[in-house]
């Protein structure tokens, strides 16, 4: 494909397609995948793609939906490359209890060959243990361990993208599809419960059917949930899953036939076929397709910022997501935090915007903090919380004050990778699964550092005792989602809208620990460990004509110069 440009990179980001294998016969695959970069979790399985699913996933990770690519004549750059690890054999499948082991073996095989930035893409799921009510499974727990770097031959953190799983179309035969997809029977499948992974569901923009032999109407409205996607459980204390949704295609209802909703090419995505040259293209839909697109977008983002941690890339990508207008139409009442529950359960945080994740405009900027914290320490008689990290944000004070009473939105994401509790029973408890839990707090307008410190220490103590109510902690703060929805999982996102000059007076941001199993299980001696975390802070002044970005850049550069001038 002459329009695709593959610039030379000394060590490009790789999407590691963990699937059925990837074929290398297709000329659109060959520039991205070396034959030497194909492996299998079990060498006896070989590396060839027997079913075609892995090749489709690879093509989507590189090009996205080829319908979109082929509709233009413009050139485009592909900065990332591919690897293939076969974790699904041609026959017999993998025993459910061994899927985590096979995944670990596959990652070990890939990492044994060379040091690379990798986005591990897993678009296969297991629905045999549903409904699970959002609780972790053995497979998802292994993925959490791999992401945190506490499993596998190497101890590095990993960026892993998984699909939410696909629905049973029979559920929608005789009723509205959203009603069917909201049921517990349509809960996300293993391993998408993984806290540390980016879990991808599907929405759709596809509504046009060109095939005149089809006598039917599309099921989903443009911008709404794909009728092929699974949704989150109804449990309130497990993480928001899926994290994001991307294009997964639509279905149609036949006007005459008595059947569940059906697939068709016009409502599906266009992907590469493994049987080239007999066939160049094929169609695919559902959360597998959405996951392929997501992995490619994340690789592009990481290529732009290769020095960032996996935790940070996850925060940037998920934090960039927004609900479409069609999704927001299902919100009952914008005045109450609980009214966002339905949106979270169906769409996660919404549709990612790669441009928003990758860059800052003059009136909107993104600040990134990467740091470590020591959550716990051994006291005289028990394990106790040890450290709170306080950050002073380089707020663009002059620009904010010039805006006065104009409204500005601050959106904040906190991302860390937890170590899952090795005890099976811990999967059913709120604070029992994660090694550590972190929370963020922002100072209030005019609140000095001493008052902020005292308030956060009290809030952290009450939160550990589960005695901190929503009204007590945030009644006057105006957070959109609120702590009951935000403070779950290992990535937490919320936003607040207020007067610009008020934000000029609230520069302090705290990160503090609450209970995790490192604290409650002292016999395992994990309490003395530091953990990494990433903060992503977005300030958006909308259409205001003020250069917030330049002011913050000047503040940061001055701080860097001052630090460099201090003698070692």
Coordinates of C-alpha atoms in Angstrom, one line a residue:
X1 CA 0.0 0.0 0.0
X2 CA 1.9 3.0 -1.4
X3 CA 0.1 5.6 0.7
X4 CA 1.3 4.1 4.0
X5 CA 4.7 5.4 5.2
X6 CA 6.8 3.3 7.6
X7 CA 9.5 5.7 8.9
X8 CA 12.7 4.1 10.2
X9 CA 12.8 3.9 14.0
X10 CA 15.8 2.6 16.0
X11 CA 13.4 0.9 18.5
X12 CA 9.7 1.4 17.5
X13 CA 6.8 0.6 19.7
X14 CA 5.4 -2.8 18.9
X15 CA 1.8 -4.1 19.2
X16 CA 2.2 -7.7 20.4
X17 CA -0.9 -9.5 18.9
X18 CA -1.6 -12.4 21.3
X19 CA -4.1 -14.4 19.4
X20 CA -4.3 -17.1 16.8
X21 CA -1.1 -16.2 15.1
X22 CA -0.6 -13.7 12.3
X23 CA 0.0 -14.5 8.6
X24 CA 2.8 -12.7 6.7
X25 CA 1.7 -13.4 3.2
X26 CA -0.3 -10.2 2.9
X27 CA 1.7 -7.2 1.4
X28 CA 0.1 -4.9 3.9
X29 CA 1.4 -7.0 6.9
X30 CA 4.9 -7.5 5.6
X31 CA 6.2 -3.9 6.2
X32 CA 5.1 -4.2 9.8
X33 CA 5.9 -7.7 10.9
X34 CA 9.1 -9.6 10.6
X35 CA 8.8 -13.4 10.1
X36 CA 11.3 -13.7 13.0
X37 CA 8.9 -11.8 15.3
X38 CA 6.3 -14.6 15.4
X39 CA 6.2 -17.0 18.3
X40 CA 3.8 -19.3 20.2
X41 CA 3.2 -19.8 23.9
X42 CA 3.6 -23.5 23.1
X43 CA 6.1 -24.3 20.3
X44 CA 4.1 -27.3 19.3
X45 CA 1.3 -25.0 18.1
X46 CA 3.4 -23.3 15.4
X47 CA 3.1 -19.6 14.5
X48 CA 0.7 -19.6 11.5
X49 CA -2.7 -18.1 11.7
X50 CA -5.2 -21.0 11.3
X51 CA -8.5 -19.1 11.7
X52 CA -7.7 -15.6 10.4
X53 CA -8.6 -13.8 13.6
X54 CA -5.0 -12.9 14.5
X55 CA -4.3 -11.5 11.1
X56 CA -7.5 -9.3 11.2
X57 CA -6.4 -8.0 14.6
X58 CA -2.9 -7.2 13.3
X59 CA -4.3 -5.3 10.4
X60 CA -6.6 -3.2 12.6
X61 CA -3.8 -2.4 15.0
X62 CA -1.8 -1.0 12.1
X63 CA -4.4 0.6 9.8
X64 CA -7.6 0.8 11.8
X65 CA -10.9 0.2 9.9
X66 CA -9.8 -0.1 6.3
X67 CA -13.1 1.3 5.1
X68 CA -11.9 4.6 6.4
X69 CA -8.4 4.2 4.9
X70 CA -9.6 3.3 1.5
X71 CA -12.1 6.2 1.3
X72 CA -9.2 8.7 1.0
X73 CA -6.1 9.2 -1.2
X74 CA -4.0 10.8 1.5
X75 CA -0.7 9.4 2.7
X76 CA -0.4 8.5 6.4
X77 CA 2.4 7.4 8.7
X78 CA 2.6 4.1 10.6
X79 CA 5.1 4.6 13.4
X80 CA 4.7 1.3 15.2
X81 CA 5.3 -2.3 14.3
X82 CA 3.9 -5.7 15.1
X83 CA 4.8 -8.9 16.9
X84 CA 2.7 -12.1 17.0
X85 CA 2.3 -14.6 19.9
X86 CA 0.0 -17.5 19.3
X87 CA -2.0 -18.2 22.5
X88 CA -5.0 -19.9 20.8
X89 CA -4.1 -23.2 19.2
X90 CA -5.7 -24.5 16.0
X91 CA -7.7 -27.2 17.7
X92 CA -8.8 -28.1 21.2
X93 CA -8.5 -24.6 22.7
X94 CA -7.0 -23.9 26.1
X95 CA -8.4 -25.2 29.3
X96 CA -10.0 -22.2 31.1
X97 CA -7.8 -22.6 34.3
X98 CA -4.7 -22.5 32.1
X99 CA -5.4 -19.3 30.2
X100 CA -3.4 -17.2 32.6
X101 CA -0.5 -19.5 32.4
X102 CA -0.6 -19.5 28.6
X103 CA -0.7 -15.7 28.5
X104 CA 2.3 -15.5 30.8
X105 CA 4.2 -18.0 28.7
X106 CA 3.4 -16.0 25.6
X107 CA 4.6 -12.7 27.1
X108 CA 7.8 -14.5 28.3
X109 CA 8.5 -15.7 24.8
X110 CA 8.1 -12.3 23.3
X111 CA 10.2 -10.5 25.9
X112 CA 13.0 -13.1 25.7
X113 CA 14.0 -11.9 22.2
X114 CA 14.6 -8.1 22.5
X115 CA 13.9 -5.1 24.7
X116 CA 11.0 -3.1 23.2
X117 CA 8.1 -0.9 24.2
X118 CA 5.2 -3.3 23.8
X119 CA 1.4 -2.9 23.8
X120 CA 0.1 -6.4 24.5
X121 CA -3.2 -6.9 22.7
X122 CA -5.6 -9.7 23.8
X123 CA -8.9 -10.0 22.0
X124 CA -10.0 -13.4 23.2
X125 CA -12.2 -14.0 26.2
X126 CA -13.8 -16.7 28.2
X127 CA -17.4 -16.5 29.2
X128 CA -17.8 -19.8 30.9
X129 CA -17.7 -18.4 34.4
X130 CA -20.3 -15.6 33.8
X131 CA -22.0 -13.9 35.6
X132 CA -19.1 -13.0 37.8
X133 CA -20.5 -9.7 39.1
X134 CA -17.3 -7.9 38.2
X135 CA -15.0 -9.8 40.5
X136 CA -11.6 -10.9 39.2
X137 CA -11.0 -14.3 37.7
X138 CA -7.8 -16.4 37.7
X139 CA -7.1 -15.1 34.1
X140 CA -7.7 -11.5 34.9
X141 CA -5.6 -11.8 38.1
X142 CA -2.7 -13.1 36.1
X143 CA -3.0 -10.2 33.7
X144 CA -2.9 -7.8 36.7
X145 CA 0.3 -9.5 37.9
X146 CA 1.9 -9.3 34.5
X147 CA 1.0 -5.6 34.2
X148 CA 2.4 -4.9 37.6
X149 CA 5.6 -6.7 36.8
X150 CA 5.2 -9.3 39.6
X151 CA 4.7 -12.2 37.2
X152 CA 6.7 -13.4 34.2
X153 CA 10.4 -13.9 33.6
X154 CA 11.0 -10.1 33.7
X155 CA 9.9 -7.8 36.4
X156 CA 9.0 -4.8 34.2
X157 CA 5.6 -3.2 34.2
X158 CA 3.5 -3.9 31.0
X159 CA 0.8 -2.2 29.0
X160 CA -2.0 -4.7 28.3
X161 CA -5.2 -4.1 26.3
X162 CA -8.0 -6.6 26.5
X163 CA -11.5 -6.9 25.0
X164 CA -14.7 -6.8 27.0
X165 CA -16.3 -9.8 25.2
X166 CA -19.2 -10.1 22.8
X167 CA -22.9 -10.5 23.5
X168 CA -25.3 -13.3 22.6
X169 CA -27.4 -11.8 19.8
X170 CA -30.3 -14.0 20.8
X171 CA -30.8 -11.8 23.9
X172 CA -32.0 -9.0 21.6
X173 CA -34.5 -11.1 19.5
X174 CA -37.7 -9.6 21.0
X175 CA -36.8 -6.5 22.9
X176 CA -34.8 -3.3 22.7
X177 CA -31.1 -4.0 22.5
X178 CA -29.9 -1.7 25.2
X179 CA -32.4 -3.3 27.7
X180 CA -30.9 -6.7 26.8
X181 CA -27.3 -5.5 27.0
X182 CA -27.8 -4.0 30.4
X183 CA -28.6 -7.4 31.9
X184 CA -26.3 -9.4 34.2
X185 CA -26.2 -12.1 31.5
X186 CA -24.3 -9.7 29.3
X187 CA -21.6 -8.9 31.8
X188 CA -18.0 -8.5 30.6
X189 CA -16.1 -11.7 30.1
X190 CA -12.8 -12.9 31.6
X191 CA -10.1 -11.5 31.6
X192 CA -11.6 -8.1 31.1
X193 CA -12.1 -7.7 34.9
X194 CA -8.3 -7.0 35.1
X195 CA -7.7 -3.8 37.1
X196 CA -4.4 -2.9 35.4
X197 CA -5.4 -3.6 31.8
X198 CA -7.2 -1.2 29.4
X199 CA -10.5 -3.0 28.8
X200 CA -12.2 -2.1 25.5
X201 CA -15.9 -2.3 24.7
X202 CA -17.6 -1.3 21.4
X203 CA -19.7 1.5 20.2
X204 CA -20.7 2.3 16.6
X205 CA -21.0 5.1 14.1
X206 CA -22.1 2.8 11.3
X207 CA -25.7 3.2 10.1
X208 CA -25.7 3.1 6.3
X209 CA -26.6 -0.2 4.5
X210 CA -25.6 -0.1 0.8
X211 CA -26.5 -3.7 0.1
X212 CA -29.9 -3.5 -1.6
X213 CA -30.6 -7.2 -1.0
X214 CA -30.9 -6.5 2.8
X215 CA -34.4 -5.7 4.0
X216 CA -33.6 -4.4 7.4
X217 CA -32.8 -1.5 9.7
X218 CA -29.7 -0.8 11.8
X219 CA -30.2 -1.6 15.5
X220 CA -28.0 1.1 17.2
X221 CA -28.1 4.8 16.6
X222 CA -24.9 6.4 15.5
X223 CA -22.7 7.2 18.5
X224 CA -24.3 4.6 20.8
X225 CA -23.3 1.2 22.2
X226 CA -22.6 -1.4 19.6
X227 CA -25.2 -4.2 19.9
X228 CA -22.3 -6.7 19.9
X229 CA -20.7 -5.3 23.1
X230 CA -20.8 -6.6 26.6
X231 CA -21.3 -4.2 29.5
X232 CA -20.1 -3.9 33.2
X233 CA -21.6 -5.7 36.1
X234 CA -23.9 -3.9 38.6
X235 CA -21.5 -4.2 41.5
X236 CA -20.5 -0.8 42.8
X237 CA -17.1 -1.5 44.3
X238 CA -15.3 -3.1 41.3
X239 CA -13.5 -1.0 38.7
X240 CA -15.3 0.7 35.8
X241 CA -15.1 -1.7 32.9
X242 CA -14.9 -1.3 30.0
X243 CA -12.6 1.6 30.3
X244 CA -13.3 2.9 26.8
X245 CA -15.3 2.0 23.7
X246 CA -14.2 2.1 20.1
X247 CA -15.8 1.2 16.7
X248 CA -17.2 -2.3 16.8
X249 CA -19.8 -2.3 14.1
X250 CA -23.6 -2.5 14.1
X251 CA -26.3 -5.1 13.5
X252 CA -29.6 -4.9 11.6
X253 CA -33.1 -6.3 12.2
X254 CA -34.7 -8.0 9.3
X255 CA -38.1 -6.5 8.6
X256 CA -39.6 -9.9 7.7
X257 CA -37.6 -12.8 9.1
X258 CA -38.1 -13.9 12.8
X259 CA -34.5 -13.8 13.8
X260 CA -32.2 -12.1 16.3
X261 CA -30.3 -9.0 14.9
X262 CA -27.9 -9.9 12.0
X263 CA -24.5 -8.9 10.8
X264 CA -23.7 -7.5 7.4
X265 CA -20.6 -6.2 5.6
X266 CA -21.8 -2.6 5.5
X267 CA -22.2 -2.4 9.2
X268 CA -18.9 -4.2 9.9
X269 CA -15.2 -3.1 9.8
X270 CA -12.9 -4.0 6.9
X271 CA -9.8 -6.0 7.9
X272 CA -7.0 -8.0 6.2
X273 CA -7.6 -11.6 5.2
X274 CA -5.0 -14.3 6.0
X275 CA -5.6 -16.1 2.7
X276 CA -4.0 -13.5 0.5
X277 CA -3.8 -13.6 -2.5
X278 CA -7.0 -15.5 -2.8
X279 CA -8.7 -12.7 -0.7
X280 CA -7.2 -9.4 0.3
X281 CA -9.9 -8.2 2.7
X282 CA -12.6 -9.5 5.0
X283 CA -15.0 -8.0 7.5
X284 CA -15.0 -8.2 11.3
X285 CA -17.0 -6.6 14.1
X286 CA -17.6 -6.6 17.9
X287 CA -15.1 -5.9 20.7
X288 CA -12.2 -7.8 19.1
X289 CA -12.2 -5.2 16.3
X290 CA -12.5 -2.3 18.8
X291 CA -9.5 -3.7 20.8
X292 CA -7.4 -3.9 17.6
X293 CA -8.0 -0.3 16.9
X294 CA -7.3 0.7 20.5
X295 CA -4.0 -1.1 20.6
X296 CA -2.9 0.7 17.4
X297 CA -3.9 4.1 18.9
X298 CA -2.1 3.4 22.1
X299 CA 1.1 2.4 20.2
X300 CA 0.9 5.7 18.3
X301 CA 0.6 7.6 21.6
X302 CA 3.5 5.8 23.2
X303 CA 5.6 6.4 20.0
X304 CA 5.1 10.1 20.6
X305 CA 6.1 9.9 24.3
X306 CA 8.4 6.9 24.6
X307 CA 9.8 8.0 28.0
X308 CA 6.5 7.7 29.7
X309 CA 5.6 4.7 31.9
X310 CA 2.8 2.2 30.9
X311 CA 0.8 3.6 33.8
X312 CA 1.0 7.1 32.4
X313 CA 0.1 6.1 28.8
X314 CA -2.9 4.3 30.2
X315 CA -3.9 7.4 32.1
X316 CA -3.5 9.7 29.1
X317 CA -5.5 7.4 26.8
X318 CA -8.4 6.6 29.1
X319 CA -8.6 10.2 30.4
X320 CA -9.0 11.4 26.8
X321 CA -12.3 9.5 26.4
X322 CA -15.6 11.4 26.3
X323 CA -19.2 10.2 26.0
X324 CA -20.9 11.0 22.6
X325 CA -24.0 13.1 22.5
X326 CA -26.0 9.9 21.8
X327 CA -24.6 8.3 25.0
X328 CA -25.4 11.4 27.0
X329 CA -29.0 11.2 25.8
X330 CA -29.4 8.2 28.2
X331 CA -28.4 10.2 31.3
X332 CA -31.6 10.7 33.4
X333 CA -30.6 13.8 35.2
X334 CA -27.4 15.7 34.9
X335 CA -27.7 17.2 38.4
X336 CA -27.0 14.0 40.4
X337 CA -23.7 12.0 40.4
X338 CA -25.5 8.7 40.5
X339 CA -27.1 9.4 37.1
X340 CA -23.8 8.6 35.4
X341 CA -23.9 5.0 36.5
X342 CA -25.7 3.8 33.4
X343 CA -23.1 5.5 31.2
X344 CA -20.2 4.0 33.0
X345 CA -21.6 0.5 32.9
X346 CA -22.2 0.7 29.1
X347 CA -19.4 2.9 27.8
X348 CA -16.8 3.3 30.5
X349 CA -15.4 6.8 30.1
X350 CA -16.5 6.9 26.4
X351 CA -14.6 7.2 23.1
X352 CA -10.9 8.1 23.3
X353 CA -9.6 11.1 21.4
X354 CA -6.0 10.4 20.4
X355 CA -5.3 14.1 19.5
X356 CA -6.6 15.2 22.9
X357 CA -4.3 12.5 24.6
X358 CA -1.3 13.5 22.6
X359 CA -1.2 17.3 22.6
X360 CA -2.2 20.5 24.3
X361 CA -3.9 23.5 22.7
X362 CA -3.1 27.1 23.9
X363 CA -6.3 27.4 25.9
X364 CA -6.2 23.7 27.1
X365 CA -3.2 22.0 28.5
X366 CA -2.2 18.7 30.0
X367 CA 0.2 18.3 33.0
X368 CA 1.8 15.0 33.7
X369 CA 3.4 13.8 37.0
X370 CA 5.2 10.5 37.4
X371 CA 6.2 9.7 40.9
X372 CA 6.5 7.0 43.6
X373 CA 5.0 6.6 47.0
X374 CA 5.7 4.4 50.0
X375 CA 2.1 3.5 51.1
X376 CA 2.8 1.6 54.3
X377 CA 5.3 0.9 57.0
X378 CA 5.6 -1.3 60.1
X379 CA 4.6 0.4 63.3
X380 CA 5.0 -0.8 66.9
X381 CA 2.0 -3.1 66.7
X382 CA 0.6 -3.0 63.2
X383 CA 1.1 -1.9 59.6
X384 CA 0.2 1.7 59.1
X385 CA 0.0 4.3 56.3
X386 CA 3.4 5.9 55.8
X387 CA 3.5 8.6 53.2
X388 CA 1.3 11.2 51.5
X389 CA 2.7 12.9 48.4
X390 CA 1.9 16.6 48.0
X391 CA 2.3 18.2 44.6
X392 CA 2.2 22.0 43.9
X393 CA 0.8 22.4 40.4
X394 CA 2.4 25.0 38.1
X395 CA -1.0 26.8 37.7
X396 CA -1.1 29.5 35.0
X397 CA -2.2 32.0 37.6
X398 CA -2.1 35.1 35.4
X399 CA -4.1 33.5 32.6
X400 CA -6.6 32.1 35.0
X401 CA -7.1 35.5 36.8
X402 CA -7.5 37.2 33.4
X403 CA -10.4 34.9 32.7
X404 CA -12.1 35.9 36.0
X405 CA -15.6 34.3 36.3
X406 CA -15.3 32.4 33.0
X407 CA -15.9 28.7 33.5
X408 CA -12.9 26.3 33.2
X409 CA -12.9 22.5 33.6
X410 CA -10.1 20.5 35.4
X411 CA -10.0 16.8 34.7
X412 CA -7.7 14.6 36.7
X413 CA -6.6 10.9 36.3
X414 CA -4.6 8.9 38.8
X415 CA -3.1 5.6 37.5
X416 CA -1.2 3.0 39.4
X417 CA -0.6 -0.8 38.9
X418 CA -1.8 -2.9 41.8
X419 CA -0.5 -6.4 42.8
X420 CA -3.5 -8.8 43.1
X421 CA -4.0 -10.7 46.4
X422 CA -2.9 -14.3 46.0
X423 CA -5.8 -15.5 48.1
X424 CA -8.9 -16.6 46.2
X425 CA -11.3 -15.3 48.9
X426 CA -9.9 -11.8 48.5
X427 CA -11.6 -11.4 45.1
X428 CA -14.9 -10.8 46.9
X429 CA -13.9 -8.0 49.2
X430 CA -13.6 -4.3 48.6
X431 CA -10.1 -3.7 49.9
X432 CA -8.9 -7.3 49.8
X433 CA -7.9 -7.6 46.2
X434 CA -5.4 -4.8 45.6
X435 CA -2.0 -4.5 47.2
X436 CA -2.5 -0.8 47.7
X437 CA -5.2 1.7 46.9
X438 CA -4.4 5.4 46.2
X439 CA -6.6 8.4 46.2
X440 CA -6.2 12.0 45.1
X441 CA -7.4 15.2 46.6
X442 CA -7.3 18.8 45.3
X443 CA -7.1 21.9 47.5
X444 CA -10.1 24.2 47.8
X445 CA -10.0 27.8 46.6
X446 CA -7.8 29.8 49.0
X447 CA -7.0 26.8 51.2
X448 CA -3.5 27.0 52.6
X449 CA -1.1 24.1 52.8
X450 CA -1.5 23.5 56.5
X451 CA -5.3 23.4 56.3
X452 CA -5.2 21.2 53.2
X453 CA -2.8 18.8 55.0
X454 CA -5.1 18.5 58.0
X455 CA -8.2 17.9 55.9
X456 CA -6.5 15.2 53.8
X457 CA -5.1 13.4 56.8
X458 CA -8.6 13.3 58.4
X459 CA -10.3 12.2 55.1
X460 CA -7.7 9.4 54.6
X461 CA -8.3 8.2 58.1
X462 CA -12.1 8.1 57.7
X463 CA -11.9 6.6 54.3
X464 CA -9.9 3.6 55.6
X465 CA -12.6 3.1 58.2
X466 CA -15.2 3.4 55.4
X467 CA -16.8 6.3 57.4
X468 CA -16.3 9.0 54.9
X469 CA -19.6 10.0 53.3
X470 CA -19.9 11.7 49.9
X471 CA -21.3 14.8 51.5
X472 CA -18.6 15.1 54.1
X473 CA -15.7 14.8 51.6
X474 CA -17.0 16.7 48.6
X475 CA -20.1 18.7 49.3
X476 CA -18.6 22.0 48.3
X477 CA -16.0 20.7 45.8
X478 CA -18.3 20.0 42.8
X479 CA -16.6 16.9 41.4
X480 CA -18.7 15.5 38.6
X481 CA -18.6 11.8 39.2
X482 CA -17.9 11.7 43.0
X483 CA -15.8 9.4 45.1
X484 CA -18.4 6.6 45.2
X485 CA -17.9 6.0 41.5
X486 CA -14.3 7.4 41.1
X487 CA -12.5 5.6 43.9
X488 CA -12.6 2.1 42.5
X489 CA -9.9 0.2 40.6
X490 CA -6.4 1.3 39.8
X491 CA -7.3 4.2 37.5
X492 CA -9.5 7.0 38.9
X493 CA -10.8 9.9 36.8
X494 CA -13.0 12.8 37.7
X495 CA -13.5 16.4 36.6
X496 CA -14.7 19.6 38.2
X497 CA -15.9 22.8 36.5
X498 CA -15.6 26.2 38.2
X499 CA -14.5 29.8 37.9
X500 CA -11.1 30.2 36.4
X501 CA -9.9 32.6 39.1
X502 CA -10.8 30.1 41.7
X503 CA -8.5 27.5 40.1
X504 CA -5.7 30.0 40.4
X505 CA -6.1 29.6 44.2
X506 CA -6.1 25.8 44.4
X507 CA -2.6 24.7 43.4
X508 CA -2.1 21.7 45.8
X509 CA -2.8 18.1 44.8
X510 CA -2.3 15.2 47.2
X511 CA -2.0 11.5 46.6
X512 CA -2.4 9.3 49.6
X513 CA -2.9 5.6 50.4
X514 CA -5.8 3.8 51.9
X515 CA -6.1 0.1 52.8
X516 CA -4.7 -2.7 50.6
X517 CA -3.6 -6.2 51.4
X518 CA 0.0 -5.2 51.8
X519 CA -1.2 -3.5 54.9
X520 CA -3.7 -6.1 56.2
X521 CA -1.5 -9.2 55.6
X522 CA 1.8 -8.4 57.3
X523 CA 2.9 -12.0 57.3
X524 CA 3.5 -11.7 53.6
X525 CA 6.0 -8.9 54.2
X526 CA 5.1 -6.7 51.3
X527 CA 4.4 -3.6 53.3
X528 CA 7.9 -2.1 52.7
X529 CA 7.5 -1.5 49.0
X530 CA 7.3 1.6 47.0
X531 CA 4.9 1.9 44.1
X532 CA 4.7 4.1 41.0
X533 CA 1.8 6.3 40.0
X534 CA 1.0 8.8 37.3
X535 CA -1.1 11.9 37.4
X536 CA -2.6 13.5 34.3
X537 CA -4.2 16.9 34.9
X538 CA -6.1 18.6 32.1
X539 CA -7.1 22.3 32.2
X540 CA -9.6 23.3 29.5
X541 CA -10.7 26.9 29.1
X542 CA -12.8 26.1 26.1
X543 CA -13.0 28.8 23.5
X544 CA -11.3 31.4 25.7
X545 CA -8.6 33.4 24.0
X546 CA -5.9 32.9 26.6
X547 CA -2.6 31.1 26.3
X548 CA -2.5 28.9 29.4
X549 CA 0.0 26.5 27.8
X550 CA 2.7 29.1 27.3
X551 CA 2.5 30.3 30.9
X552 CA 2.8 26.8 32.4
X553 CA 5.7 26.0 30.0
X554 CA 7.5 29.1 31.2
X555 CA 7.0 28.1 34.9
X556 CA 8.2 24.6 34.3
X557 CA 11.3 25.7 32.4
X558 CA 12.2 28.2 35.1
X559 CA 11.9 25.5 37.7
X560 CA 14.1 23.1 35.7
X561 CA 16.8 25.8 35.3
X562 CA 16.7 26.6 39.0
X563 CA 17.0 22.9 39.9
X564 CA 19.9 22.5 37.5
X565 CA 21.8 25.4 39.0
X566 CA 21.8 23.9 42.5
X567 CA 25.1 22.3 43.3
X568 CA 25.0 18.5 43.7

